[in-house]
Coordinates of C-alpha atoms in Angstrom, one line a residue:
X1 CA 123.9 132.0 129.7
X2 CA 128.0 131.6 129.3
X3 CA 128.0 133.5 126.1
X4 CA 126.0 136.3 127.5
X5 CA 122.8 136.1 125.4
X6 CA 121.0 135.7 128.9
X7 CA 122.1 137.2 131.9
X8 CA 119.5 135.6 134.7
X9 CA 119.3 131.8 135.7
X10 CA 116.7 130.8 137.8
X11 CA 116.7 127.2 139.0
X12 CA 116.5 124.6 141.8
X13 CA 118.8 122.7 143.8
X14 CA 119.8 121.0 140.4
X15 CA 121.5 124.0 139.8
X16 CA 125.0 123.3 141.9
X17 CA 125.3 119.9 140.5
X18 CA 128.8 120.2 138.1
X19 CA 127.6 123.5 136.6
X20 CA 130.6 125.7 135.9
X21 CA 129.5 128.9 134.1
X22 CA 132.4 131.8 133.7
X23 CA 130.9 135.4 134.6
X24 CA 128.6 134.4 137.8
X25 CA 129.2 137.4 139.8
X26 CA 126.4 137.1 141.9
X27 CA 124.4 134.3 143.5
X28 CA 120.8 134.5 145.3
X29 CA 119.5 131.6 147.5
X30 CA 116.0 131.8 148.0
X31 CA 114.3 130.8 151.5
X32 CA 116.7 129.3 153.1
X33 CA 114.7 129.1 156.2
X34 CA 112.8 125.9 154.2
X35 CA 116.0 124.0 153.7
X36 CA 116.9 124.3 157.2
X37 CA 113.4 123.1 158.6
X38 CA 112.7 119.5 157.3
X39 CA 112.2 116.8 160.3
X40 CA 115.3 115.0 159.6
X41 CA 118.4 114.5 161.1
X42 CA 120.8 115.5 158.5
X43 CA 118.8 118.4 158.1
X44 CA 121.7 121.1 158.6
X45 CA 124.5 118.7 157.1
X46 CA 122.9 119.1 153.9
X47 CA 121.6 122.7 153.8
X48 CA 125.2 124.0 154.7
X49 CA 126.8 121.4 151.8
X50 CA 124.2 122.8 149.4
X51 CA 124.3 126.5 150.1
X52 CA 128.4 126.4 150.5
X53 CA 128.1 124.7 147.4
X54 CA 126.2 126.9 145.2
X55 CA 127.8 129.6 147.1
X56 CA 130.9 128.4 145.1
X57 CA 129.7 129.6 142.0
X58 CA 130.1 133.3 142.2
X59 CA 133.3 134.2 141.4
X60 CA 135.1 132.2 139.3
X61 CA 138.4 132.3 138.2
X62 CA 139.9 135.3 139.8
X63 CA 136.4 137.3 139.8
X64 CA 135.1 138.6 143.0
X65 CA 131.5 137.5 143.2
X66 CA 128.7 138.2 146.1
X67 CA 126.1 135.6 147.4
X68 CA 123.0 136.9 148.6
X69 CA 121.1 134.9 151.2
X70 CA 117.1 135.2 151.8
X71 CA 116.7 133.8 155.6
X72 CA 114.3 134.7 158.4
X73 CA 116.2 132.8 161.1
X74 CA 119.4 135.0 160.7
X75 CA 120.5 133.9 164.3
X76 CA 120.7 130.2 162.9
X77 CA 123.9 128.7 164.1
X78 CA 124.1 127.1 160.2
X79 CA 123.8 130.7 158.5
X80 CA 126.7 131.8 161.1
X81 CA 129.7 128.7 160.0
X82 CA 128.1 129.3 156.0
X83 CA 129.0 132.7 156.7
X84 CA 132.0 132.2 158.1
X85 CA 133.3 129.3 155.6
X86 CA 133.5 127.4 158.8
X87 CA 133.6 123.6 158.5
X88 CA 135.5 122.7 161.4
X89 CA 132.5 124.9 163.7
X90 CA 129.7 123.0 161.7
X91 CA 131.5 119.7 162.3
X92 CA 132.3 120.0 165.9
X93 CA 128.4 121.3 166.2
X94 CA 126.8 119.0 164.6
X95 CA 128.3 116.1 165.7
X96 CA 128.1 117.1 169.7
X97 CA 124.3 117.5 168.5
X98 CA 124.1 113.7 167.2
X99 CA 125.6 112.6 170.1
X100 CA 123.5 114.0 172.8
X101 CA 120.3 112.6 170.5
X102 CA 121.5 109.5 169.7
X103 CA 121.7 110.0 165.6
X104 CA 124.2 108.3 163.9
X105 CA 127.4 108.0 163.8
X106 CA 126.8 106.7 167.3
X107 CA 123.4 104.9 166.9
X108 CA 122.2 102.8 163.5
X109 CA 118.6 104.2 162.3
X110 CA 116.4 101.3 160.5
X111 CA 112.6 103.4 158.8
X112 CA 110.5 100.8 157.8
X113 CA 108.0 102.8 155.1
X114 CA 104.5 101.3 154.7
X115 CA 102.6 101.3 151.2
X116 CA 98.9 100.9 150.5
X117 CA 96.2 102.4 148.0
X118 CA 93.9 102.3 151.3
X119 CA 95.0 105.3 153.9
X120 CA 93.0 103.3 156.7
X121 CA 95.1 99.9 156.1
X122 CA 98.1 101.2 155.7
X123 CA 97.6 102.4 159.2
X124 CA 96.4 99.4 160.7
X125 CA 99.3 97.7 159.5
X126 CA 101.9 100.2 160.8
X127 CA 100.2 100.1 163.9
X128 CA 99.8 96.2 164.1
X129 CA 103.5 96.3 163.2
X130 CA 105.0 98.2 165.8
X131 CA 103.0 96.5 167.8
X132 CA 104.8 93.1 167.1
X133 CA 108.0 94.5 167.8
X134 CA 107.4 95.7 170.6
X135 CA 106.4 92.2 172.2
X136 CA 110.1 91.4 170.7
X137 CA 111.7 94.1 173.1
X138 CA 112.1 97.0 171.0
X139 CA 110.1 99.2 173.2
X140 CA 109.8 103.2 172.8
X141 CA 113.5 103.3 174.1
X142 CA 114.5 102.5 170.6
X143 CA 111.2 102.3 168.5
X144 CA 109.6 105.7 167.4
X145 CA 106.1 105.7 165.6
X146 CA 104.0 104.8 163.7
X147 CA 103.2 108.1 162.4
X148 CA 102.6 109.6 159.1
X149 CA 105.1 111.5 157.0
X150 CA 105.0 114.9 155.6
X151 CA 104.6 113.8 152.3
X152 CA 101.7 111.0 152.9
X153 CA 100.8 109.9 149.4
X154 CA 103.2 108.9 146.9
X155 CA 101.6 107.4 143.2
X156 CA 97.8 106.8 145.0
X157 CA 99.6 105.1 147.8
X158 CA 99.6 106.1 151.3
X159 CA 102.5 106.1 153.7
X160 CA 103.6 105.5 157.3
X161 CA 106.8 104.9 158.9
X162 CA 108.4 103.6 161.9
X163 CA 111.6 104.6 163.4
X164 CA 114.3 102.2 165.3
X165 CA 117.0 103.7 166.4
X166 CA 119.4 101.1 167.7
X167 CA 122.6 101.2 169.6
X168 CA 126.0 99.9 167.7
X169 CA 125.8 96.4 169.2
X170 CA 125.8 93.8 166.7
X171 CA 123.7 91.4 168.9
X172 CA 121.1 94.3 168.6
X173 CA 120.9 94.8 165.2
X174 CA 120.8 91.0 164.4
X175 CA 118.0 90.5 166.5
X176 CA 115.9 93.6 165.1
X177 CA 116.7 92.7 161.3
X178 CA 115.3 89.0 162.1
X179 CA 112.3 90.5 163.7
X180 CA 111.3 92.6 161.5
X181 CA 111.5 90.4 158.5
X182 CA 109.7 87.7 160.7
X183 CA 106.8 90.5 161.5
X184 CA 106.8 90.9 158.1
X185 CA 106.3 87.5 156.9
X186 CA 103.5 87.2 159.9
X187 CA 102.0 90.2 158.6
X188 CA 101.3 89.0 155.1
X189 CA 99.3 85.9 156.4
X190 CA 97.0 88.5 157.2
X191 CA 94.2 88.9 154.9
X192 CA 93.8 92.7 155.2
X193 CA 97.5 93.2 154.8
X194 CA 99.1 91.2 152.8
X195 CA 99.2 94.0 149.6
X196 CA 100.3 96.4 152.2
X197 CA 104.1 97.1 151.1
X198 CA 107.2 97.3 153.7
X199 CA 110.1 99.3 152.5
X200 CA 113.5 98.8 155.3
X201 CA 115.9 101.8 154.8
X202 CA 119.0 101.4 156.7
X203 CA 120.6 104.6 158.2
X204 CA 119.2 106.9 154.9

């Protein structure tokens, strides 16, 4: 591709990661609407990094280049600061946004992921799970689920998660971190789920 002998590159997401090819005068990202529509919170932090991103590489070194951009959602206030170059505006956005919702910076967000080969006790367990936690006080002010993800079945195993979002209180988060690894432990006395695996992932 740098030396000409192809003038096309088609590729994924890998393709803003340290590539630095001389002659890019123009740039096409595909379907943005799908980067912009995953159920997660940092959802728009990391579709306007990666578009800005790849956006970089038209252009280089003195070159005027163009970025094209395939979006349905044209009114989508992410599309506006990309177009714009405007950090500041996606900053002061995005963060009013976390606020009001309780995302972090100003919250702490524990998923517990649940693993089984069996869809049926995988659920159980999540269920039993939350469950537990809520006798310890973590009621639906802070715990969200069980419920299953998009992607359900990862290498024959199938998943649910549970959400606890927590506020920055030290006490708090103590007390949740010793319940759930209690819950836990009391869960794998349980004959049906002691093979059922419990993945903690802190603020991901």
């Amino acid at each position: 591709f740098e030396q000409k002998r192809i003038h096309i590159l088609v590729g994924t997401q890998m393709v803003v990661k340290g590539l630095d090819f001389e002659h890019v005068q123009l740039v096409g990202i595909l379907d943005a609407d799908s980067l912009l529509s995953f159920a997660e919170f940092r959802v728009n932090e990391r579709a306007f990094q990666m578009m800005e991103q790849v956006s970089g590489r038209a252009g280089r070194k003195g070159e005027k280049g163009q970025v094209l951009i395939q979006v349905a959602n044209i009114s989508h206030p992410v599309i506006n600061f990309l177009l714009q170059h405007n950090y500041k505006g996606f900053y002061d956005f995005e963060i009013e946004g976390r606020q009001k919702f309780q995302y972090p910076p100003f919250t702490r967000l524990i998923q517990l992921v649940f693993r089984h080969k069996d869809k049926a006790t995988v659920e159980a367990a999540a269920h039993w799970f939350a469950d537990e936690m809520r006798k310890n006080g973590f009621d639906n002010r802070y715990l969200k689920g069980p419920s299953e993800p998009v992607i359900n079945r990862i290498r024959n195993q199938y998943l649910m998660e549970i959400l606890l979002k927590l506020p920055k209180k030290s006490n708090v988060i103590l007390h949740c971190k010793k319940t759930i690894r209690e819950a836990t432990a009391k869960m794998h006395n349980i004959q049906n789920f002691r093979s059922v695996i419990v993945i903690p992932e802190v603020d991901k």
